[in-house]
Structure formats: structure tokens, C-alpha cells
CSV table of C-alpha atoms and ligand atoms in Angstrom, one decimal:
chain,number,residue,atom,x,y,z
A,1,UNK,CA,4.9,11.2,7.2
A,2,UNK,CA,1.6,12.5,5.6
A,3,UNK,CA,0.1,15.9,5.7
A,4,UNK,CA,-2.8,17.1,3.6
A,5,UNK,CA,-4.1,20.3,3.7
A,6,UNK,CA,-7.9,20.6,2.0
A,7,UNK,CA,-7.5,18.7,-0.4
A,8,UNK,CA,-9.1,17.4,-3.6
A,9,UNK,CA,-8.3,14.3,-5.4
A,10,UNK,CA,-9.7,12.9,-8.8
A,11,UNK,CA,-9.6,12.2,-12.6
A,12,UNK,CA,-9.6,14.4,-15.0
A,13,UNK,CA,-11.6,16.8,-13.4
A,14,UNK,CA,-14.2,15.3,-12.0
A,15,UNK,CA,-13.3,15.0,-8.2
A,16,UNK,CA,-13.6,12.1,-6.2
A,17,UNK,CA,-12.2,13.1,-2.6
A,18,UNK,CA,-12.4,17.0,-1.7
A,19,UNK,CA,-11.7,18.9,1.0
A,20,UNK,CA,-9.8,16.3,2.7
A,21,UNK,CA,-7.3,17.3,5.5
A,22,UNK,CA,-5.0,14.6,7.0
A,23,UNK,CA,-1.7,13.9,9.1
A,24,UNK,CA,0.0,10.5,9.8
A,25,UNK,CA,2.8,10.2,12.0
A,26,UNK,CA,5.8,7.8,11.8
A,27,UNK,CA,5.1,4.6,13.0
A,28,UNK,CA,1.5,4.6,12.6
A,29,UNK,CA,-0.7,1.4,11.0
A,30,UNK,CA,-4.2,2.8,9.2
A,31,UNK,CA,-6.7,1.1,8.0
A,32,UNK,CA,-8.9,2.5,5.5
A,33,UNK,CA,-12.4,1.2,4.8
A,34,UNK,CA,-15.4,2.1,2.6
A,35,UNK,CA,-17.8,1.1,0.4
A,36,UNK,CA,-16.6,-0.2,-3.2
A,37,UNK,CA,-16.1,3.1,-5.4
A,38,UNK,CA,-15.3,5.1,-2.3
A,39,UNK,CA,-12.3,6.1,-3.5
A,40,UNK,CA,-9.8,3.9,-1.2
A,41,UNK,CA,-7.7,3.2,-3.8
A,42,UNK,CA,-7.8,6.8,-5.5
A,43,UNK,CA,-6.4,8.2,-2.0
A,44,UNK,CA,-3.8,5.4,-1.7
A,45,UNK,CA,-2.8,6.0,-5.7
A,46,UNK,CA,-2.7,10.1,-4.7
A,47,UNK,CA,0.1,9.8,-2.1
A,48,UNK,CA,2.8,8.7,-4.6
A,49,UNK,CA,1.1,10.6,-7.8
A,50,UNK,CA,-0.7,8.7,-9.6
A,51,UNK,CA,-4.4,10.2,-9.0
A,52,UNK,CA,-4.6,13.9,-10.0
A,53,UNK,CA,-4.4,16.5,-7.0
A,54,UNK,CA,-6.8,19.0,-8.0
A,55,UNK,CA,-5.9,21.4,-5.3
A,56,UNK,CA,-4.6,22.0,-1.8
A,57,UNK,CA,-1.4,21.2,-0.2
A,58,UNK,CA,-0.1,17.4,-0.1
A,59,UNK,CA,3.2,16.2,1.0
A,60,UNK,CA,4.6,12.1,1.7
A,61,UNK,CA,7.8,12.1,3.1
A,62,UNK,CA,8.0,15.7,3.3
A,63,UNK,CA,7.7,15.9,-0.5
A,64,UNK,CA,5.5,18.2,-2.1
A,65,UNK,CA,3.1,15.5,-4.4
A,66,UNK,CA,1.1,18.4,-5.4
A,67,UNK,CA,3.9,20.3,-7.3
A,68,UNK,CA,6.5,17.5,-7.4
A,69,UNK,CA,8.7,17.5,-10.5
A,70,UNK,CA,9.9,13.7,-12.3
A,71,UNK,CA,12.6,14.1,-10.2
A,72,UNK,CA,11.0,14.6,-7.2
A,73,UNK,CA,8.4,11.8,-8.0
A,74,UNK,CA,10.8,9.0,-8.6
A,75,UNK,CA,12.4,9.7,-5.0
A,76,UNK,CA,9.1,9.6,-3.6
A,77,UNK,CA,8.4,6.7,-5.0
A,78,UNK,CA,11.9,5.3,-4.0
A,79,UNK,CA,11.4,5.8,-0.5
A,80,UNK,CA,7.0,4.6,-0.3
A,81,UNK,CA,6.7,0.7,-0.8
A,82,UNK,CA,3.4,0.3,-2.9
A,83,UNK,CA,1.2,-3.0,-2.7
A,84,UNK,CA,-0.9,-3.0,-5.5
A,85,UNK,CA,-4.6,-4.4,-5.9
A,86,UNK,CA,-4.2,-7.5,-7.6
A,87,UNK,CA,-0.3,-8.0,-6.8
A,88,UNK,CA,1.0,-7.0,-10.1
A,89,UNK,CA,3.5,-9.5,-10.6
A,90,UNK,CA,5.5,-10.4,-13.9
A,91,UNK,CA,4.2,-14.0,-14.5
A,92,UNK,CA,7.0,-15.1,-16.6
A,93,UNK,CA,9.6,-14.3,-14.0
A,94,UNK,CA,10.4,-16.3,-10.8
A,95,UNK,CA,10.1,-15.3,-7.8
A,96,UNK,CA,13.3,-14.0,-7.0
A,97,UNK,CA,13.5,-11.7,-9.7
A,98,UNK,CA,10.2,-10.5,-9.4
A,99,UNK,CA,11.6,-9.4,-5.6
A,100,UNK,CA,14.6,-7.9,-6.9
A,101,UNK,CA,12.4,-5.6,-9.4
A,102,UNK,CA,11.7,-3.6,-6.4
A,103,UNK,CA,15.0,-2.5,-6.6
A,104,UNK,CA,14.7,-1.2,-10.2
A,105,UNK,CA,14.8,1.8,-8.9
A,106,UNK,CA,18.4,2.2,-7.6
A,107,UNK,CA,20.2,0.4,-10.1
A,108,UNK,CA,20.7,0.8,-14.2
A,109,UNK,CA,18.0,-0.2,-16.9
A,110,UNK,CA,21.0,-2.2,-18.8
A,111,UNK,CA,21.8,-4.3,-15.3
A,112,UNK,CA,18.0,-5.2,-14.8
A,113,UNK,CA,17.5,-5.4,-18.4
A,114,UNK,CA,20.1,-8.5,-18.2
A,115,UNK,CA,19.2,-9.4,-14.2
A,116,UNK,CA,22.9,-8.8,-13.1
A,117,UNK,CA,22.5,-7.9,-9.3
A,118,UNK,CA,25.6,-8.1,-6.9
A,119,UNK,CA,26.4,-10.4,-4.0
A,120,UNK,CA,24.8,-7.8,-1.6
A,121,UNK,CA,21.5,-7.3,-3.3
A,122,UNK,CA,20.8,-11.1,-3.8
A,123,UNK,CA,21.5,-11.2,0.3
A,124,UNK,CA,19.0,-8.2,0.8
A,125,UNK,CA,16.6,-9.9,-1.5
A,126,UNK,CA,16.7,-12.6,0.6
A,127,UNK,CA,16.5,-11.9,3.8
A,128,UNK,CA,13.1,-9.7,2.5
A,129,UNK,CA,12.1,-13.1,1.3
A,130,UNK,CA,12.9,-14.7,4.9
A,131,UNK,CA,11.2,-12.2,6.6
A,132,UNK,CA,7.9,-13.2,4.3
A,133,UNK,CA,8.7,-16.9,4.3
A,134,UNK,CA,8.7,-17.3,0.7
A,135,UNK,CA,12.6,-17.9,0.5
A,136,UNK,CA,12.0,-21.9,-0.4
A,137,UNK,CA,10.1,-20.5,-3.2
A,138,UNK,CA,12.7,-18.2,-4.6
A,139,UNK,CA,13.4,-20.0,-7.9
A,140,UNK,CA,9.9,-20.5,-8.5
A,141,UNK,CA,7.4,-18.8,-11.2
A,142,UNK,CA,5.2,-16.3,-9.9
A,143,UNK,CA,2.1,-17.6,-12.4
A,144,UNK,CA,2.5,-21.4,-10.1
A,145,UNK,CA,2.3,-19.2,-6.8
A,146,UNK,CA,-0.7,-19.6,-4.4
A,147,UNK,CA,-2.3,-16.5,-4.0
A,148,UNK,CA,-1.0,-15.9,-0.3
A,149,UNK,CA,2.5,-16.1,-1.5
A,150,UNK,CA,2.2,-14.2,-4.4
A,151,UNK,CA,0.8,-11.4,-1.9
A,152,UNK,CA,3.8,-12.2,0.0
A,153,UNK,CA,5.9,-11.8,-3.0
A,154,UNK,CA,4.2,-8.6,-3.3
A,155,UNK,CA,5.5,-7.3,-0.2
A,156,UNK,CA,8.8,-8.4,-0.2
A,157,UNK,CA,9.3,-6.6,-3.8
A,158,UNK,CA,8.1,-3.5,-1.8
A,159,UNK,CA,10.4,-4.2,1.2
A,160,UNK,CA,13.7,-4.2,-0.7
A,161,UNK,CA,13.4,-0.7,-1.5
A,162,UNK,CA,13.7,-0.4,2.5
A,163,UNK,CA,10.6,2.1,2.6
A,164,UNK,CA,9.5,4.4,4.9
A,165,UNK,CA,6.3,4.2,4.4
A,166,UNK,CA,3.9,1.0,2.8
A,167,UNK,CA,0.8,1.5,1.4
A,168,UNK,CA,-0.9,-1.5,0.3
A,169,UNK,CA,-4.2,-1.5,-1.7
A,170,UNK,CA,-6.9,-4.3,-0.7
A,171,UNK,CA,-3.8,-6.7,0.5
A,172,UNK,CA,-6.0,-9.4,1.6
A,173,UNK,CA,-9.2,-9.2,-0.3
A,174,UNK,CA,-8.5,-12.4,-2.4
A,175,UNK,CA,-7.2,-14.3,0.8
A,176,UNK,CA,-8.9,-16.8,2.8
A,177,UNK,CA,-8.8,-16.3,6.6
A,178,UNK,CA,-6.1,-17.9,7.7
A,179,UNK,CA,-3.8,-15.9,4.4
A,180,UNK,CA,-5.1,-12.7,5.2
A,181,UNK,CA,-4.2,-13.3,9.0
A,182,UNK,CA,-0.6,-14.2,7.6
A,183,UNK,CA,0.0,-11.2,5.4
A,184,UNK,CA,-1.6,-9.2,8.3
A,185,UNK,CA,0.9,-10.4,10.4
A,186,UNK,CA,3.6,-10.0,8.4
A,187,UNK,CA,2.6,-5.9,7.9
A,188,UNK,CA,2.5,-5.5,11.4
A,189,UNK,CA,5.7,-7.0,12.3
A,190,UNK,CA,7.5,-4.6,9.8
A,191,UNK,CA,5.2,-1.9,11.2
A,192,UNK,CA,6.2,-2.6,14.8
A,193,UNK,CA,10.0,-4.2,14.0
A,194,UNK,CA,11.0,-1.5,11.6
A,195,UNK,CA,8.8,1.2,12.5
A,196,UNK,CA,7.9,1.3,9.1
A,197,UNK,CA,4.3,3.3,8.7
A,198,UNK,CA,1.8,1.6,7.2
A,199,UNK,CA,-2.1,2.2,5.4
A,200,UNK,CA,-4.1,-0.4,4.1
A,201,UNK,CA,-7.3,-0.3,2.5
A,202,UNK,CA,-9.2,-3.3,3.8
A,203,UNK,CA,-12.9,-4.6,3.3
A,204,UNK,CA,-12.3,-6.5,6.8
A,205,UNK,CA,-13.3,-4.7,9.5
A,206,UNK,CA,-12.4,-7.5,11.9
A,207,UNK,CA,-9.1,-7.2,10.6
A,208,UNK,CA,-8.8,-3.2,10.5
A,209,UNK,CA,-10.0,-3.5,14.5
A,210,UNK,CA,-7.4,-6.0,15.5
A,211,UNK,CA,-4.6,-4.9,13.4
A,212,UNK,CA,-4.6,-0.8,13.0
A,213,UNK,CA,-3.8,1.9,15.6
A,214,UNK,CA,-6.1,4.1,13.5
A,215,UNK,CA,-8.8,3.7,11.2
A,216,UNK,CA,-10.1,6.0,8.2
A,217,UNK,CA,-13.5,5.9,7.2
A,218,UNK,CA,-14.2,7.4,3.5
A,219,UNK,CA,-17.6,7.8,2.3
A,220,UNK,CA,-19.4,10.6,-0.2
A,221,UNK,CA,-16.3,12.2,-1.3
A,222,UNK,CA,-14.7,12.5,2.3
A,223,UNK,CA,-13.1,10.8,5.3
A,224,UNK,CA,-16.5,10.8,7.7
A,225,UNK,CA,-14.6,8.8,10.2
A,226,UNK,CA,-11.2,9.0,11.4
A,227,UNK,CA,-10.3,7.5,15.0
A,228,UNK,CA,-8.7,4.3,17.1
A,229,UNK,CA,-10.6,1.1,16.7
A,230,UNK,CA,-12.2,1.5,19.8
A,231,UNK,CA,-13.4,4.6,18.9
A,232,UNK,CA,-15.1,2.9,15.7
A,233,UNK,CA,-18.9,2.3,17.1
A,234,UNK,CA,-21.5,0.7,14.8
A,235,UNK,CA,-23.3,4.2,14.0
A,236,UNK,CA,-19.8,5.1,12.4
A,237,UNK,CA,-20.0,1.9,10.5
A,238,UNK,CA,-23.6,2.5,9.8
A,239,UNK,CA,-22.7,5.9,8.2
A,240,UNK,CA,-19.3,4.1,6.2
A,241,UNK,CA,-21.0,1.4,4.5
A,242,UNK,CA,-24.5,3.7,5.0
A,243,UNK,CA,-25.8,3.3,0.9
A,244,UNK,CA,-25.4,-0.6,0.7
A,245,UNK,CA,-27.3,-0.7,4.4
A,246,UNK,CA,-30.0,1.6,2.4
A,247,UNK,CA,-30.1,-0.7,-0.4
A,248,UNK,CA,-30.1,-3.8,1.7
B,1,ATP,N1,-8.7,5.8,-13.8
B,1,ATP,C1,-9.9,6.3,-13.5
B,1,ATP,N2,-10.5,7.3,-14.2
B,1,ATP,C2,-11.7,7.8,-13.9
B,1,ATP,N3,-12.4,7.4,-12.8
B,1,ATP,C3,-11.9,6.5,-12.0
B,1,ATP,C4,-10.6,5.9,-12.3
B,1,ATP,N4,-10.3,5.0,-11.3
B,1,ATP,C5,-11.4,5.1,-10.4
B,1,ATP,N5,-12.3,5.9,-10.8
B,1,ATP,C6,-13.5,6.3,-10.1
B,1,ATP,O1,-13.2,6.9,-8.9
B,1,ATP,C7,-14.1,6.4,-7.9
B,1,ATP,C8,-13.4,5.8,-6.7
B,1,ATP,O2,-12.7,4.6,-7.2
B,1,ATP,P1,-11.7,3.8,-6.3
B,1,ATP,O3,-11.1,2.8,-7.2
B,1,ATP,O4,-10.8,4.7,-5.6
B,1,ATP,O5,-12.7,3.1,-5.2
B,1,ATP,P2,-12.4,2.1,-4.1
B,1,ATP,O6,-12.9,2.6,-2.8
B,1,ATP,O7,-10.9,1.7,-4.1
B,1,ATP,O8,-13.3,0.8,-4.5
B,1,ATP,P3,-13.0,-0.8,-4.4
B,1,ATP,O9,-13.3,-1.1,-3.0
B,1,ATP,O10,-14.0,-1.4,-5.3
B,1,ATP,O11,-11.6,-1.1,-4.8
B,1,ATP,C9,-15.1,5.5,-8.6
B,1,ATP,O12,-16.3,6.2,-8.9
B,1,ATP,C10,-14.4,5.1,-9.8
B,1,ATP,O13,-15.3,4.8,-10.9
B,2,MG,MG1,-9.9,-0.1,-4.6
């Protein structure tokens, strides 16, 4: 699903990940943590192009990312569901049609531009919505939303794209307990249901233990720890979130 070869990841450029070799198989569930400023979010952003790859070799989906054309970005990005930090809804729009967005990317600007969908992508729409348990709030605006269901929103706009692969960035940082336990729930049912692959950065590491088959550890520019959650000791977690443990 994922395979990078030594490789470096920044802005401009000034890296902020180098070196960094990594393969993820179908069907997997990663959790990435790390310190704020780790660079969590740059990987996540890399493997559909939007952070710079300054070198090596880097495919999603067996596409090239490193010397993808527009073409060959826009299927990527058809075929990986993104979450983003912060949820990235349109406020004005209700729910529904902020679910049906994620299908912007299969049909024509003139048909989203005046929201005509047909019978069978208001039915797909839904049943993403049903799998979340938002559909009750369908007709609703996204800005009166909870912020649990507008994370749930979230995901169902990434699910109608019927992805291969979801990456979601933070998608339970602004959650209380029992949220975050519900969006976790609801990744790993489409991890396990639909074999869909999943990575999510997450600032829980109760959650990344009981949730993840495999957990990342990124400090300093590179992945220092990368194994099962039983594998994760506390001298691992020492070394992950080592410079706020110095500062504390
Ligand atoms: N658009 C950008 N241009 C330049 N530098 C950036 C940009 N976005 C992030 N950075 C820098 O890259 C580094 C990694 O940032 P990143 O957002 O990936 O961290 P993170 O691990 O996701 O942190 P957090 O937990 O706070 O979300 C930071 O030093 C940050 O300042
Ligand atoms: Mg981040």
C-alpha cells in the first residue's frame, strides 16, 4: 500500500523527515505519535503530495508520489480518503452535501457547482452516513454540528470516495473520551469490515495501544520507533516524547 525508500520530506528546502524508509501492507491500522512539530502531519500530507519529497523513492497505491504528474496526483487522491486536522468542513453547507463533496472528484464541476447528484450517489452517500450514524443529521448545517459528528462527517466525506487507504490527521484530538472512543471505533470497523488500511496520527497513546496493529514513532527528523503495541515499552516512549520529558 506504502513503500518509501530513503526518503526526505519537507518545505521548501529545509527538511523535516530524512532518510525515512517505510512499507505498509493492506489491511494494516498505524498509529503515528510524536511530539508537537514532529512532523506527523508533514508525513501524513507527503503520501498524497502535498509536503515536498525532497528525494528518494515514494509510492501510495503503487503510484510514484515523488514524480507523479496532475494526472497521476488526482487518481491518487481519488483512491486515499484524507481526514484533515480540524475537519475542514464547508460551514454553510449541510451535512449531506458536505458528504457528497467527497465525491467531487468523480463527477463534473457544473453538477457539484449546482449539487445535482443521481439516485445512486444520494444512496451511497447515505449508507456512508449510516455507517457513521450521522444519517438523522443529514439535512443539518455543519457550523450547528457537535464536534464528534462533524469528525464523523469528516469521515464519511472521505468514505464515499470508497478509498483504499485513510489517513486521518489528529482525528480525535478535540474529542472528549467517550467521542474519540466513537470515531475510534468507527476507523476500525472500516479497517477490519472493508479492509480498508488505515494511519492516524494520534496524541493518545492509550488509544494508539488498544486500537493499532502497528505503531510509528517519529522524533528528530525520523521514525525512532516502529513496532506492535506490545512491542511499544516506556523507554520507546521515553525516547518519542524524550524533549518535553527533558523540559519537564
Ligand atoms: N507549511 C509549512 N511550511 C514550513 N514549515 C512547516 C509547514 N508546516 C509545518 N512546518 C514545520 O514542519 C515541522 C513539522 O510540523 P508538523 O505539522 O508535521 O508537526 P506535527 O507532528 O503534525 O505537530 P502537531 O502534533 O502539533 O500537529 C514543524 O517544525 C513545522 O513548523
Ligand atoms: Mg499535526
Amino acid at each position: 500500500m506504502i513503500f518509501l525508500q530513503d526518503v526526505s520530506i519537507g518545505y521548501q528546502h529545509v527538511p523535516v523527515l530524512q532518510n525515512i524508509d517505510l512499507q505498509v501492507d493492506k489491511g494494516e491500522f498505524i498509529g503515528i505519535i510524536g511530539l508537537s512539530g514532529a512532523g506527523k502531519s508533514t508525513l501524513l500530507k507527503s503520501m498524497v503530495g502535498k509536503t515536498k519529497i525532497l528525494s528518494g523513492e515514494y509510492r501510495v497505491c503503487n503510484l510514484p508520489v515523488h514524480k507523479s504528474s496532475k494526472k497521476g496526483m488526482k487518481e491518487l487522491r481519488s483512491r486515499v480518503g484524507f481526514i484533515f486536522q480540524g475537519y475542514n468542513l464547508v460551514n454553510r453547507l449541510n451535512v449531506l452535501h458536505n458528504v457528497m463533496s467527497g465525491m467531487l472528484k468523480d463527477i463534473s464541476l457544473m453538477r457539484s457547482v449546482i449539487k445535482f447528484y443521481n439516485a445512486a450517489e444520494f444512496d451511497h452517500a447515505y449508507e456512508c452516513m449510516k455507517l457513521v450514524g450521522i444519517e438523522q443529521l443529514a439535512l443539518k448545517r455543519s457550523d450547528e454540528l457537535s464536534g464528534g459528528e462533524r469528525q464523523r462527517t469528516a469521515i464519511a466525506r472521505a468514505l464515499v470516495q470508497n478509498p483504499e487507504l485513510i489517513l486521518a490527521d489528529e482525528p480525535v484530538a478535540a474529542l472528549d473520551p467517550k467521542s474519540a472512543v466513537t470515531v475510534m471505533d468507527i476507523l476500525q470497523n472500516i479497517n477490519r469490515s472493508f479492509g480498508v488500511t488505515v494511519i492516524a496520527n494520534l496524541h493518545h497513546l492509550d488509544l494508539a495501544r488498544r486500537y493499532c496493529s502497528r505503531i510509528l514513532g517519529i522524533s528528530e527528523g525520523g521514525i525512532i520507533f516502529d513496532g506492535s503495541p506490545a512491542e511499544l515499552c516506556s523507554q520507546h516512549v521515553e525516547l518519542v516524547y524524550r524533549r518535553r520529558m527533558l523540559a519537564a
